[in-house]
XYZ file of C-alpha atoms in Angstrom:
566
model
C 0.012 0.002 -0.013
C 1.318 3.384 -0.919
C 0.813 5.882 1.784
C 1.430 8.939 3.634
C 4.265 8.619 5.843
C 5.496 12.140 5.839
C 2.125 13.903 5.725
C 0.284 11.468 7.878
C 2.909 11.544 10.560
C 3.389 15.285 10.560
C -0.307 15.501 11.279
C -0.005 19.015 9.872
C -1.714 18.506 6.498
C -5.463 18.554 6.245
C -5.488 16.767 2.929
C -7.155 13.437 3.292
C -5.687 11.807 0.170
C -2.126 10.975 0.923
C 0.707 11.241 -1.579
C 2.585 8.226 -2.839
C 5.661 8.606 -0.727
C 6.290 5.413 1.077
C 5.392 1.807 0.597
C 3.509 0.320 3.545
C 2.061 -3.173 3.927
C -0.799 -4.532 1.853
C -3.517 -7.055 2.478
C -3.436 -9.116 5.634
C -0.543 -7.261 7.267
C -2.249 -3.906 6.613
C -5.193 -4.992 8.798
C -2.708 -5.764 11.569
C -0.923 -2.410 11.402
C -2.641 -0.133 13.995
C -1.287 3.012 12.337
C -3.097 2.356 9.064
C -5.866 -0.175 9.800
C -9.415 1.151 9.381
C -11.323 -2.112 9.803
C -14.699 -1.993 8.047
C -14.056 1.604 7.005
C -11.866 0.523 4.044
C -13.863 1.531 0.931
C -14.646 -0.847 -1.928
C -11.890 0.812 -3.986
C -9.328 0.483 -1.194
C -10.230 -3.168 -0.700
C -9.431 -3.834 -4.347
C -6.295 -1.646 -4.487
C -4.737 -3.087 -1.301
C -5.560 -6.798 -1.591
C -8.185 -6.730 1.159
C -11.000 -8.445 -0.799
C -12.356 -11.346 1.226
C -10.286 -10.440 4.321
C -13.119 -8.261 5.608
C -16.884 -8.913 5.814
C -18.762 -7.279 2.890
C -20.250 -4.346 4.861
C -18.487 -0.964 4.978
C -18.813 1.361 7.961
C -17.976 4.996 8.629
C -15.633 6.009 11.433
C -18.696 7.543 13.209
C -20.495 4.222 13.153
C -17.434 2.378 14.426
C -17.171 4.916 17.207
C -20.824 4.497 18.149
C -20.453 0.686 18.336
C -17.267 0.804 20.436
C -18.578 3.380 22.910
C -21.684 1.203 23.301
C -19.474 -1.847 23.989
C -17.233 0.005 26.439
C -20.247 1.297 28.402
C -21.418 -2.300 28.922
C -18.416 -2.992 31.155
C -19.132 -2.346 34.852
C -15.492 -2.552 35.963
C -13.217 0.392 34.985
C -10.227 -1.944 34.504
C -12.173 -3.833 31.836
C -12.810 -0.544 30.040
C -9.068 0.219 30.295
C -8.212 -3.148 28.751
C -10.779 -2.681 25.970
C -9.263 0.737 25.116
C -5.729 -0.643 25.217
C -6.757 -3.378 22.808
C -8.297 -0.788 20.488
C -5.108 1.301 20.572
C -3.128 -1.776 19.515
C -5.596 -2.542 16.702
C -6.720 0.798 15.250
C -4.829 3.887 16.416
C -6.940 6.563 14.744
C -10.204 5.140 16.073
C -8.741 4.965 19.574
C -7.889 8.699 19.442
C -11.232 9.581 17.878
C -13.014 7.947 20.822
C -10.749 9.643 23.348
C -11.083 13.118 21.826
C -14.873 12.918 21.355
C -15.567 11.409 24.810
C -12.758 12.972 26.826
C -14.712 13.612 30.070
C -15.975 10.008 30.142
C -12.730 8.250 29.127
C -10.095 10.404 30.854
C -10.621 8.668 34.242
C -10.100 5.321 32.438
C -6.896 6.003 30.457
C -5.536 8.131 33.294
C -6.078 8.576 37.011
C -7.695 6.801 38.858
C -7.997 3.632 36.639
C -4.419 3.734 35.310
C -3.232 3.270 38.926
C -5.065 -0.013 39.250
C -3.812 -1.000 35.781
C -0.202 -0.458 36.935
C -0.795 -2.521 40.071
C -2.019 -5.418 37.900
C 0.147 -4.723 34.831
C 1.932 -8.092 35.099
C -1.383 -10.007 34.981
C -3.057 -7.970 32.261
C 0.112 -7.613 30.188
C -0.513 -8.664 26.562
C 1.683 -6.801 24.109
C 4.604 -4.628 25.157
C 4.073 -0.921 24.636
C 7.027 1.505 24.755
C 10.663 0.819 25.536
C 11.915 -1.038 28.613
C 15.449 -0.062 29.561
C 16.829 -2.079 32.505
C 20.209 -2.493 34.147
C 20.793 -5.364 31.684
C 21.020 -2.743 28.915
C 23.711 -0.668 30.629
C 26.292 0.381 28.037
C 23.881 -0.358 25.172
C 21.071 2.209 25.617
C 21.739 3.978 22.303
C 21.406 0.587 20.581
C 18.101 -0.034 22.362
C 16.729 3.377 21.260
C 17.569 2.448 17.689
C 15.363 -0.687 18.027
C 12.323 1.585 18.286
C 10.712 1.732 14.793
C 10.016 5.478 14.752
C 13.013 7.694 14.095
C 11.572 11.161 14.633
C 10.541 11.473 18.282
C 9.299 14.721 19.816
C 8.174 13.705 23.314
C 9.464 10.995 25.671
C 7.714 10.259 28.954
C 9.993 8.247 31.266
C 9.438 6.717 34.698
C 11.440 4.466 36.984
C 8.241 3.308 38.691
C 9.330 4.205 42.213
C 6.384 6.430 43.168
C 3.376 5.685 40.974
C 0.587 8.146 41.895
C -0.050 7.608 45.603
C 0.502 3.860 45.201
C 4.277 3.659 45.809
C 6.892 1.475 44.150
C 5.450 -0.529 41.231
C 8.794 -1.164 39.522
C 8.577 -2.093 35.855
C 4.750 -2.137 36.003
C 4.849 1.677 36.120
C 4.871 1.557 32.288
C 1.111 2.188 32.330
C 1.881 5.783 33.316
C 4.072 6.873 30.360
C 1.731 4.998 27.974
C -1.329 6.772 29.450
C 0.351 10.204 29.554
C 1.400 10.017 25.934
C -2.097 8.958 24.845
C -3.167 12.280 26.401
C -0.347 14.229 24.687
C -1.923 13.065 21.388
C -5.654 13.243 22.274
C -5.553 16.521 24.201
C -2.424 18.252 22.858
C -2.396 16.919 19.306
C 1.196 15.613 19.296
C 1.192 12.853 16.664
C 1.311 9.306 18.169
C 4.361 8.250 16.110
C 6.363 11.110 17.648
C 5.718 9.852 21.231
C 7.887 7.358 23.066
C 6.983 5.824 26.452
C 10.010 4.576 28.433
C 10.382 2.680 31.687
C 13.767 2.519 33.320
C 13.954 -0.633 35.416
C 16.559 -0.564 38.171
C 14.703 -3.134 40.304
C 11.954 -2.675 42.896
C 11.744 -2.622 46.682
C 8.144 -3.876 46.555
C 8.294 -7.300 48.229
C 4.920 -8.269 46.887
C 6.088 -7.777 43.291
C 9.418 -9.566 43.849
C 7.410 -12.601 44.982
C 4.772 -12.354 42.228
C 5.358 -15.063 39.595
C 3.747 -12.785 36.965
C 6.000 -9.775 37.664
C 7.464 -8.475 34.386
C 10.523 -6.599 35.705
C 13.995 -7.250 37.191
C 13.763 -9.341 40.343
C 16.172 -7.394 42.523
C 16.231 -4.511 45.009
C 16.505 -1.020 43.504
C 19.904 0.144 42.407
C 20.796 3.515 43.939
C 23.690 5.953 44.099
C 26.387 5.743 41.432
C 24.854 2.769 39.587
C 21.509 4.533 39.253
C 23.045 7.916 38.281
C 25.201 6.266 35.598
C 22.277 4.496 33.974
C 20.170 7.713 33.917
C 23.116 9.698 32.540
C 23.628 7.137 29.766
C 19.920 7.304 28.954
C 19.864 11.125 28.770
C 22.983 11.272 26.629
C 21.668 8.598 24.263
C 18.363 10.423 23.888
C 20.127 13.668 22.918
C 22.479 11.837 20.566
C 19.663 9.905 18.869
C 16.863 12.492 18.746
C 18.651 15.816 19.035
C 18.347 18.864 21.253
C 14.597 19.501 20.784
C 13.170 16.226 22.134
C 11.125 16.805 25.297
C 11.893 14.384 28.120
C 9.136 14.366 30.739
C 10.128 12.735 34.049
C 7.168 11.009 35.595
C 6.561 9.364 39.000
C 10.156 9.314 40.213
C 10.650 9.310 43.994
C 11.183 12.783 45.561
C 14.944 12.559 46.097
C 15.606 11.567 42.479
C 12.943 13.839 40.928
C 14.469 17.084 42.231
C 18.037 16.003 41.469
C 17.276 14.920 37.915
C 15.393 18.138 37.161
C 18.223 20.267 38.518
C 20.949 18.219 36.834
C 19.442 18.025 33.320
C 17.404 21.255 33.280
C 20.428 23.161 32.045
C 21.523 20.712 29.313
C 18.323 19.108 28.041
C 14.655 20.012 27.338
C 13.200 18.406 30.482
C 9.990 18.751 32.440
C 8.732 17.035 35.572
C 4.978 16.825 35.553
C 4.725 15.926 39.244
C 6.641 19.035 40.281
C 6.041 21.528 37.431
C 2.839 20.324 35.742
C 0.991 20.003 39.038
C 2.253 23.406 40.080
C 1.082 25.101 36.866
C -2.398 23.550 36.986
C -2.883 24.403 40.678
C -1.614 27.973 40.201
C -4.135 28.343 37.341
C -6.917 27.153 39.690
C -5.862 29.565 42.434
C -5.632 32.524 40.028
C -9.085 31.673 38.594
C -10.501 31.236 42.100
C -9.595 34.847 42.970
C -12.668 35.856 40.931
C -14.745 33.933 43.544
C -12.830 34.503 46.773
C -11.659 38.069 46.007
C -8.315 39.823 46.456
C -5.048 39.395 44.600
C -2.707 36.437 44.932
C -0.491 38.368 47.378
C -3.450 39.034 49.704
C -3.806 35.352 50.485
C -2.082 33.009 52.913
C -1.442 29.435 51.795
C -1.145 26.297 53.879
C -0.030 23.029 52.406
C -0.342 19.498 53.768
C 2.499 17.567 52.097
C 5.954 18.926 51.354
C 7.103 16.544 48.592
C 7.438 17.099 44.878
C 3.937 18.424 44.326
C 3.699 20.548 47.482
C 7.032 22.309 47.142
C 6.619 22.639 43.334
C 3.232 24.333 43.685
C 4.458 26.542 46.544
C 7.471 27.704 44.527
C 5.383 28.570 41.445
C 2.832 30.512 43.540
C 5.738 32.443 45.158
C 7.215 33.148 41.699
C 3.882 34.468 40.376
C 3.370 36.736 43.410
C 6.978 37.960 42.967
C 6.388 38.681 39.272
C 3.152 40.554 39.918
C 4.385 42.611 42.910
C 8.123 43.027 42.107
C 8.958 41.658 45.570
C 11.871 39.155 45.726
C 10.791 35.514 45.811
C 12.594 35.068 49.189
C 9.963 37.448 50.601
C 6.922 36.109 48.799
C 7.658 32.568 50.045
C 6.727 33.810 53.516
C 3.036 33.837 52.555
C 3.237 30.080 52.116
C 3.487 27.505 54.893
C 3.983 23.721 54.626
C 3.091 20.885 57.014
C 4.833 17.514 56.558
C 4.550 14.267 58.533
C 6.371 15.858 61.465
C 4.305 19.041 61.668
C 4.736 22.618 60.469
C 8.057 23.278 58.726
C 9.689 25.990 60.813
C 13.272 27.224 61.077
C 13.660 26.021 64.686
C 12.898 22.399 63.815
C 15.592 20.120 65.168
C 15.386 17.245 62.675
C 17.443 17.845 59.510
C 15.327 19.130 56.589
C 15.760 17.859 53.025
C 17.149 20.574 50.746
C 13.914 21.137 48.868
C 12.065 21.876 52.132
C 14.588 24.426 53.456
C 13.163 27.521 51.634
C 9.856 26.938 53.447
C 11.226 26.865 57.000
C 9.964 30.215 58.337
C 10.074 31.741 61.831
C 7.283 30.325 64.016
C 7.027 28.253 67.173
C 6.746 24.486 66.459
C 3.232 23.230 65.537
C 2.659 19.487 65.657
C -0.251 18.903 63.263
C -2.442 20.348 60.497
C -5.369 21.347 62.738
C -3.150 23.370 65.071
C -1.397 24.941 62.001
C -4.781 26.009 60.579
C -5.761 27.573 63.936
C -2.375 29.291 64.412
C -1.837 30.598 60.880
C -5.448 31.274 59.740
C -4.762 30.493 56.043
C -7.248 31.441 53.291
C -6.172 28.612 50.971
C -5.654 24.978 52.022
C -3.852 22.653 49.603
C -3.344 18.908 50.071
C -0.568 17.053 48.304
C 0.229 14.526 51.010
C -0.736 11.281 49.255
C -2.687 10.425 52.447
C -6.459 10.153 52.288
C -8.945 11.637 54.786
C -6.498 14.124 56.338
C -8.716 17.164 55.833
C -10.932 16.248 58.728
C -14.201 17.790 59.853
C -12.344 19.792 62.527
C -9.823 21.116 59.968
C -12.461 22.270 57.474
C -14.711 23.726 60.186
C -11.750 25.675 61.622
C -10.803 26.969 58.152
C -14.429 27.986 57.475
C -14.693 29.835 60.806
C -12.430 32.677 59.604
C -12.995 32.533 55.797
C -16.219 33.482 54.031
C -15.186 31.319 51.032
C -12.263 29.013 51.907
C -10.426 27.561 48.909
C -9.796 23.846 49.459
C -7.735 21.793 47.015
C -7.426 18.056 47.788
C -4.967 17.008 45.143
C -3.762 13.505 46.067
C -4.493 10.661 43.625
C -6.147 8.249 43.126
C -9.561 9.005 44.666
C -8.897 6.799 47.713
C -5.928 9.003 48.693
C -7.794 12.323 48.338
C -7.439 14.452 51.492
C -11.231 14.775 51.607
C -14.192 14.153 49.280
C -16.181 16.881 47.576
C -19.185 16.072 49.744
C -17.125 16.461 52.917
C -15.734 19.819 51.812
C -19.132 21.265 50.929
C -20.970 19.766 53.913
C -18.412 20.696 56.606
C -18.027 24.249 55.214
C -21.825 24.572 55.035
C -21.691 25.043 51.251
C -19.189 27.930 51.406
C -16.001 26.154 50.197
C -14.568 26.539 46.690
C -13.341 22.988 46.104
C -11.153 21.215 43.578
C -9.513 17.797 43.690
C -6.878 15.758 41.816
C -9.212 12.863 40.950
C -12.789 13.430 39.747
C -15.774 13.671 42.109
C -19.459 13.738 41.134
C -21.558 16.878 41.728
C -22.826 17.294 45.280
C -26.237 18.576 46.463
C -26.117 20.535 49.713
C -28.929 22.593 51.189
C -30.891 22.466 47.904
C -27.961 23.721 45.808
C -25.875 21.616 43.386
C -22.069 22.097 43.630
C -19.857 20.977 40.776
C -16.314 20.217 42.058
C -13.438 21.224 39.828
C -10.700 18.745 38.911
C -7.178 20.050 39.222
C -5.869 17.600 36.661
C -2.390 17.900 35.135
C -3.976 16.886 31.833
C -5.073 20.514 31.494
C -1.484 21.659 31.312
C 1.085 19.129 30.079
C -0.379 18.345 26.624
C -0.621 22.029 25.642
C 2.691 22.780 27.343
C 4.405 20.009 25.347
C 2.778 21.176 22.119
C 4.042 24.689 22.773
C 7.592 23.406 23.198
C 7.362 21.266 20.032
C 5.932 23.998 17.747
C 8.488 26.590 18.864
C 11.398 24.121 18.718
C 12.283 25.075 22.291
C 15.550 23.707 23.689
C 15.032 24.544 27.389
C 12.159 24.814 29.844
C 12.042 28.018 31.911
C 9.805 28.773 34.925
C 8.325 31.752 33.035
C 6.924 29.244 30.508
C 5.086 27.449 33.322
C 3.639 30.769 34.478
C 2.577 31.478 30.882
C 0.792 28.091 30.787
C -1.004 28.805 34.080
C -2.146 32.239 32.948
C -3.478 30.806 29.697
C -5.457 28.122 31.544
C -6.897 30.546 34.111
C -8.008 32.775 31.236
C -10.126 29.969 29.770
C -12.563 29.843 32.689
C -15.826 31.455 31.633
C -18.352 33.364 33.707
C -20.726 30.421 33.245
C -18.090 28.140 34.867
C -17.652 30.585 37.758
C -21.410 30.687 38.360
C -21.258 26.928 39.097
C -18.339 27.459 41.475
C -15.872 25.945 38.944
C -12.300 27.190 38.817
C -11.350 25.066 35.796
C -12.954 24.996 32.328
C -14.744 21.798 31.220
C -12.551 19.164 29.580
C -14.880 18.999 26.593
C -13.036 22.071 25.136
C -9.581 20.691 25.962
C -8.107 20.936 22.435
C -9.000 24.640 22.194
C -7.559 25.167 25.687
C -4.359 23.261 24.744
C -3.913 25.440 21.632
C -4.146 28.583 23.806
C -1.636 27.188 26.341
C 0.711 26.065 23.502
C 0.607 29.538 21.943
C 1.339 31.238 25.273
C 4.228 28.864 26.046
C 5.654 29.218 22.517
C 5.423 33.013 22.714
C 7.369 32.924 25.989
C 10.001 30.588 24.404
C 10.535 33.083 21.567
C 10.683 35.988 24.072
C 13.328 34.170 26.149
C 15.376 33.229 23.072
C 15.111 29.441 23.550
C 12.928 28.788 20.473
C 14.660 27.468 17.335
C 11.763 27.410 14.845
C 12.464 30.499 12.734
C 10.667 32.575 11.588
C 8.192 32.840 14.462
C 4.652 32.084 13.137
C 2.534 35.235 13.177
C -0.576 33.743 14.799
C 0.619 31.183 17.290
C -2.870 29.959 18.259
C -3.759 29.234 14.625
C -0.363 27.663 14.093
C -0.767 25.415 17.160
C -4.213 24.303 15.937
C -2.841 23.552 12.463
C -0.119 21.356 13.946
C -2.524 19.169 15.922
C -2.926 15.515 14.936
C -6.297 14.659 13.477
C -7.669 11.134 14.182
C -9.886 11.198 11.066
C -9.197 8.340 8.647
C -7.066 9.033 5.576
C -8.113 7.834 2.149
C -5.596 5.490 0.530
C -5.265 5.451 -3.213
């Protein structure tokens, strides 16, 4: 079959008849190639031209009809994991149809391909494992990583999502089974951000696992050994990062995902100056939360610098969000960030982080150790500090108790409560608890989705502070500008773009995020803002700069509509 490769893969061209550029499979093997297979949507002419006669039933179907049938089938499943497996199977059989479903039914399918269902999929990855997706790079491949990258069939890669599986969502060390996360994230880069699927590469780096249960599980798919650390770990990561740059060039985005705290901060600091890197847990979470807080100001009043923030959880997410909020206040008020940090307080497992604390603080917590007498728990911190905004990133469920929320509501007309930990079981409180305990006054958003809540005759729609608002558009902005570095100002640009997409109609429902149904439009706005900032900072390499960046971003987005083959 003659087909498309250049045009189809660029995803830039709108023409549906593809030029004769590249010879792809015909007949039986064409039906087994997910990139080109259309199932019953092959026309009579295509069936003759590509030796498909008799290999398909006589009926032809449109992509719309196929979509209708599949959504009907998926909705029959009661168990989310079964829906996840059905979607995975579709992705391996017919790529364009998979993305068509995901784009058209994003609000319904997002919780399946991503949090919370993807967490359960990772926990059971060994048992549900069918066909490998992505690249597995383990200690066995040390010294040969470049060779391994060359085994991947696609040569032009724009986005890599990589994990070492040590801290998957709030579920802990899942070792090699963490692959579900890069696979799921990249599906969203394509569906929500329009990065073409062939330019995406999911990678899992397997250095072992400390999860005893997995080490004893006969179906475990990874290395059966304790995690390598120190020099051995650093050398493997260094070889990987060098090989990526050597093989794919300066402009490939490497997104670190679900690394443990100590490695996450170090990797970002180490490679941020030499590679195009982004950590979604630290930076993506921060950008999406900042956008929510900025949007919420329309409901709670005041400017960002008028508010006092209290965090439960001082890991990657907590400190990342805190730093971005401090940067934004600093930018808006021209006050040094060292000063603006003082509006933000963090509580970890040992209590409020204060300068007089005796136990040694990890480096990333030190900027948040302010002057205050020791406070042992969250409730006492709320009472002592009287914050206006409460943010949970602790990974521990049910920690925003009735007492905490009642105390917060006693001195705030409209307390802003963000319970960000994933999956749903780890959320600091439920939407119902937040609205009930605050007597319907709270502005609430969470990391995993919650259903609308009725309280006192009024329906409250909780917002979802989901990283999927930010990273797909952010990645697209880096790709379309040919950026070679990520700068904090680009994260602020992404946040401002997202906050600007919340309509009055959304605010009237108490929402501080726009609905996901418009996500591709939102992603194009974010991409344009990020690209504009990249050009302004001099880190963009795509010259000349497109005049209308929003239009350009939209024109670059992958379309899941079927191509016609001649």
